[in-house]
Coordinates of C-alpha atoms in Angstrom, one line a residue:
Chain K
E1 CA 24.1 -21.6 5.8
V2 CA 21.6 -19.7 3.7
H3 CA 20.0 -16.7 5.3
L4 CA 17.5 -14.2 3.9
V5 CA 16.6 -11.3 6.1
E6 CA 13.8 -8.8 5.1
S7 CA 13.7 -5.3 6.5
G8 CA 11.8 -2.1 5.9
G9 CA 8.3 -3.2 6.7
G10 CA 6.0 -1.0 8.7
L11 CA 2.7 1.0 8.7
V12 CA 2.0 3.2 5.8
Q13 CA -1.1 5.2 4.7
P14 CA -3.0 4.3 1.5
G15 CA -1.3 5.8 -1.5
G16 CA 2.0 5.8 0.2
S17 CA 5.2 4.1 -0.6
L18 CA 7.6 1.7 1.1
R19 CA 10.8 -0.1 0.1
L20 CA 11.6 -3.5 1.4
S21 CA 15.1 -4.9 1.4
C22 CA 16.3 -8.5 1.7
A23 CA 19.8 -9.2 2.8
A24 CA 21.2 -12.6 1.5
S25 CA 24.0 -14.6 2.8
G26 CA 25.4 -18.1 2.6
F27 CA 25.2 -18.5 -1.2
T28 CA 26.4 -16.8 -4.3
F29 CA 23.6 -14.2 -4.5
S30 CA 24.3 -13.3 -8.1
D31 CA 23.4 -16.9 -9.3
P32 CA 19.7 -17.5 -8.7
Y33 CA 16.6 -15.7 -9.6
M34 CA 14.9 -14.1 -6.6
D35 CA 11.2 -13.8 -5.9
W36 CA 8.9 -11.9 -3.6
V37 CA 5.8 -13.7 -2.2
R38 CA 3.3 -12.2 0.1
Q39 CA 0.7 -13.5 2.5
A40 CA -2.2 -11.3 3.6
P41 CA -3.4 -12.0 7.2
G42 CA -5.1 -15.3 7.4
K43 CA -4.8 -15.9 3.7
G44 CA -2.8 -18.0 1.3
L45 CA 0.5 -17.3 -0.5
E46 CA 0.5 -15.0 -3.5
W47 CA 3.5 -14.6 -5.8
V48 CA 4.4 -10.9 -6.2
G49 CA 7.2 -11.0 -8.7
R50 CA 10.6 -12.2 -9.8
I51 CA 13.9 -10.8 -10.9
K52 CA 16.2 -12.9 -12.9
N53 CA 20.0 -13.0 -12.6
K54 CA 22.6 -11.2 -14.8
A55 CA 22.5 -14.0 -17.4
G56 CA 18.7 -13.5 -17.6
G57 CA 19.2 -9.8 -18.1
Y58 CA 17.8 -8.9 -14.7
T59 CA 14.4 -9.3 -16.3
T60 CA 11.5 -8.8 -14.0
Q61 CA 8.0 -10.3 -13.9
Y62 CA 5.1 -9.2 -11.8
A63 CA 1.7 -10.4 -10.7
A64 CA -1.1 -8.5 -12.3
S65 CA -2.2 -7.1 -8.9
V66 CA 1.1 -5.2 -8.5
T67 CA 2.1 -4.4 -12.1
G68 CA 2.8 -0.7 -12.5
R69 CA 3.0 -0.1 -8.8
F70 CA 5.8 -2.4 -7.5
I71 CA 9.4 -2.6 -8.7
I72 CA 11.9 -5.4 -8.0
S73 CA 15.5 -4.7 -8.1
R74 CA 18.7 -6.3 -6.9
D75 CA 22.3 -5.3 -6.1
D76 CA 24.5 -8.3 -6.5
S77 CA 27.5 -6.4 -5.1
K78 CA 25.6 -5.9 -1.9
N79 CA 23.9 -9.3 -1.9
S80 CA 20.6 -7.5 -1.6
L81 CA 17.1 -7.7 -3.1
Y82 CA 14.6 -4.9 -3.1
L83 CA 10.9 -4.3 -3.5
Q84 CA 9.8 -0.8 -4.1
M85 CA 6.1 -0.5 -3.4
N86 CA 4.1 2.5 -4.6
S87 CA 0.5 3.6 -4.5
L88 CA -0.2 1.1 -1.8
T89 CA -3.7 0.1 -1.0
I90 CA -5.3 -1.7 2.0
E91 CA -5.2 -4.9 -0.1
D92 CA -1.4 -4.8 -0.1
T93 CA -1.4 -5.4 3.7
A94 CA 0.6 -8.7 4.1
V95 CA 3.7 -10.3 5.2
Y96 CA 6.3 -10.1 2.4
Y97 CA 8.8 -12.9 1.9
C98 CA 12.0 -12.8 0.1
T99 CA 12.7 -16.2 -1.5
R100 CA 15.4 -17.8 -3.6
S101 CA 14.2 -19.4 -6.8
W102 CA 16.4 -22.4 -7.5
L103 CA 15.8 -24.6 -10.5
H104 CA 12.1 -25.0 -10.4
F105 CA 11.1 -24.2 -6.8
N106 CA 11.7 -21.7 -3.9
D107 CA 14.1 -23.4 -1.6
Y108 CA 14.9 -20.7 0.9
W109 CA 12.6 -18.1 2.4
G110 CA 13.2 -15.2 4.8
Q111 CA 11.1 -14.8 7.9
G112 CA 9.1 -12.0 6.2
A113 CA 8.4 -8.4 6.7
L114 CA 5.0 -7.1 7.7
V115 CA 3.5 -4.3 5.7
S116 CA 0.4 -2.7 7.0
V117 CA -1.5 -0.2 4.9
S118 CA -4.0 1.8 6.9
S119 CA -5.2 5.3 7.5
Chain W
I1 CA -2.5 -21.9 -14.7
Q2 CA -4.9 -22.1 -11.7
L3 CA -4.3 -24.6 -9.0
T4 CA -7.2 -25.9 -6.9
Q5 CA -6.4 -27.8 -3.7
S6 CA -8.8 -30.2 -1.9
P7 CA -9.9 -30.4 0.7
S8 CA -9.5 -26.9 2.0
S9 CA -9.2 -28.2 5.5
L10 CA -9.0 -31.5 7.3
S11 CA -9.1 -32.8 10.8
P12 CA -7.2 -36.0 10.9
S13 CA -5.8 -37.9 13.8
V14 CA -2.2 -38.8 14.6
G15 CA -1.3 -41.9 12.7
D16 CA -3.8 -41.3 9.8
R17 CA -2.8 -41.5 6.2
V18 CA -3.6 -38.1 4.7
T19 CA -3.9 -37.2 1.0
I20 CA -4.1 -33.7 -0.4
T21 CA -5.0 -33.1 -4.0
C22 CA -3.8 -30.3 -6.3
R23 CA -5.6 -30.0 -9.6
A24 CA -4.3 -27.7 -12.4
S25 CA -6.6 -25.9 -14.7
Q26 CA -4.7 -27.4 -17.6
G27 CA -2.1 -30.0 -18.2
V28 CA 1.3 -29.0 -16.7
S29 CA 4.8 -30.4 -16.5
S30 CA 5.4 -32.2 -13.3
S31 CA 8.9 -30.8 -13.3
Y32 CA 7.5 -27.5 -12.1
L33 CA 5.1 -28.7 -9.4
A34 CA 6.2 -28.2 -5.8
W35 CA 4.7 -28.7 -2.3
Y36 CA 5.3 -26.5 0.7
Q37 CA 4.4 -26.8 4.4
Q38 CA 3.7 -23.7 6.5
K39 CA 3.3 -23.5 10.2
P40 CA 1.8 -20.4 12.0
G41 CA 4.3 -17.6 12.2
Q42 CA 6.8 -19.3 9.9
P43 CA 7.7 -19.0 6.3
P44 CA 6.8 -21.9 3.9
K45 CA 9.1 -24.8 3.9
L46 CA 9.8 -26.7 0.7
L47 CA 8.8 -30.4 1.0
I48 CA 8.7 -31.7 -2.5
S49 CA 9.9 -30.5 -5.9
A50 CA 9.2 -31.8 -9.4
A51 CA 6.0 -33.4 -8.1
S52 CA 7.7 -36.3 -6.3
A53 CA 11.3 -35.4 -5.3
L54 CA 11.5 -35.3 -1.5
Q55 CA 13.8 -32.6 -0.2
S56 CA 16.7 -33.3 2.0
G57 CA 15.7 -33.6 5.6
V58 CA 12.0 -34.1 4.9
P59 CA 10.7 -37.2 6.5
S60 CA 10.0 -40.2 4.3
R61 CA 6.4 -40.3 5.4
F62 CA 5.8 -37.5 3.0
S63 CA 5.5 -38.4 -0.7
G64 CA 4.2 -36.7 -3.9
S65 CA 2.9 -38.0 -7.1
G66 CA 0.9 -37.1 -10.1
S67 CA 1.0 -35.9 -13.7
G68 CA -1.0 -33.8 -16.1
T69 CA -3.6 -32.0 -14.1
D70 CA -3.8 -34.1 -10.9
F71 CA -1.1 -34.1 -8.2
T72 CA -1.2 -35.5 -4.7
L73 CA 0.7 -35.0 -1.5
T74 CA 0.5 -37.9 0.9
V75 CA 1.5 -38.2 4.5
S76 CA 1.6 -41.9 5.3
S77 CA 1.3 -41.6 9.1
L78 CA 0.5 -38.2 10.4
Q79 CA 2.6 -37.0 13.2
P80 CA 1.8 -34.2 15.7
E81 CA 4.3 -31.8 14.0
D82 CA 2.6 -32.3 10.6
F83 CA -0.4 -30.2 11.6
A84 CA 0.1 -27.3 9.3
T85 CA -1.1 -25.7 6.1
Y86 CA 0.1 -27.2 2.8
Y87 CA 0.4 -25.4 -0.6
C88 CA 1.1 -26.7 -4.0
Q89 CA 2.9 -24.3 -6.5
Y90 CA 3.4 -24.2 -10.2
I91 CA 6.5 -22.3 -11.2
D92 CA 6.9 -22.7 -15.0
T93 CA 4.7 -19.9 -16.3
Y94 CA 3.9 -16.4 -15.2
P95 CA 2.2 -15.7 -13.0
I96 CA 3.7 -18.3 -10.7
T97 CA 0.7 -19.7 -8.8
F98 CA -0.1 -21.3 -5.6
G99 CA -3.0 -23.4 -4.6
Q100 CA -5.3 -21.9 -1.9
G101 CA -3.9 -24.1 0.8
T102 CA -5.0 -27.2 2.8
R103 CA -5.1 -26.8 6.5
L104 CA -4.6 -29.9 8.7
E105 CA -6.0 -29.0 12.0
I106 CA -6.2 -31.0 15.2

């Protein structure tokens, strides 16, 4: 059974940094692309970024709102996905979901990690 | 690509036929159009991929159709557990985009 479990969320001050992790199990983690999607309180879904697999050169893509501040990485040997978030602003407050990108859709999602940016 | 869903919210009754529309800002490939259901406090759940392919375990009362710029998600007979928010998604180009959501509320 596929499981994605996010960790590392919490309260951080504006301008601060936070690193989210996503532990994957139940599938060959090195195969698929992986995405981060976030959801601000009471708002809709916003794609944050993607990291491709080894065959894709581990290429990353980001939403304009986080480009230059967020970095996605993965460690296939640890079945783990990461989201390094820097220069956080209040607008980054959201639940962050780790999700597997399979073919042309996101088929499995974690339960999410809450990131609150506040002074 | 921008996706615009309509309506933004709906208050149907159990047993109603419900149709949600997702309009793309330009013609897109239906192969990359998906629909998700999200209930409060839960992550999104994939319902339909490639505009019309029902995912395993999803009730057959859900269906998807469309091409070009206009896509629809239909629930043929709404059940109590279907009250949720629904999102369309286009995943072919960057940035990957979601519609703003359609909330079905009691």
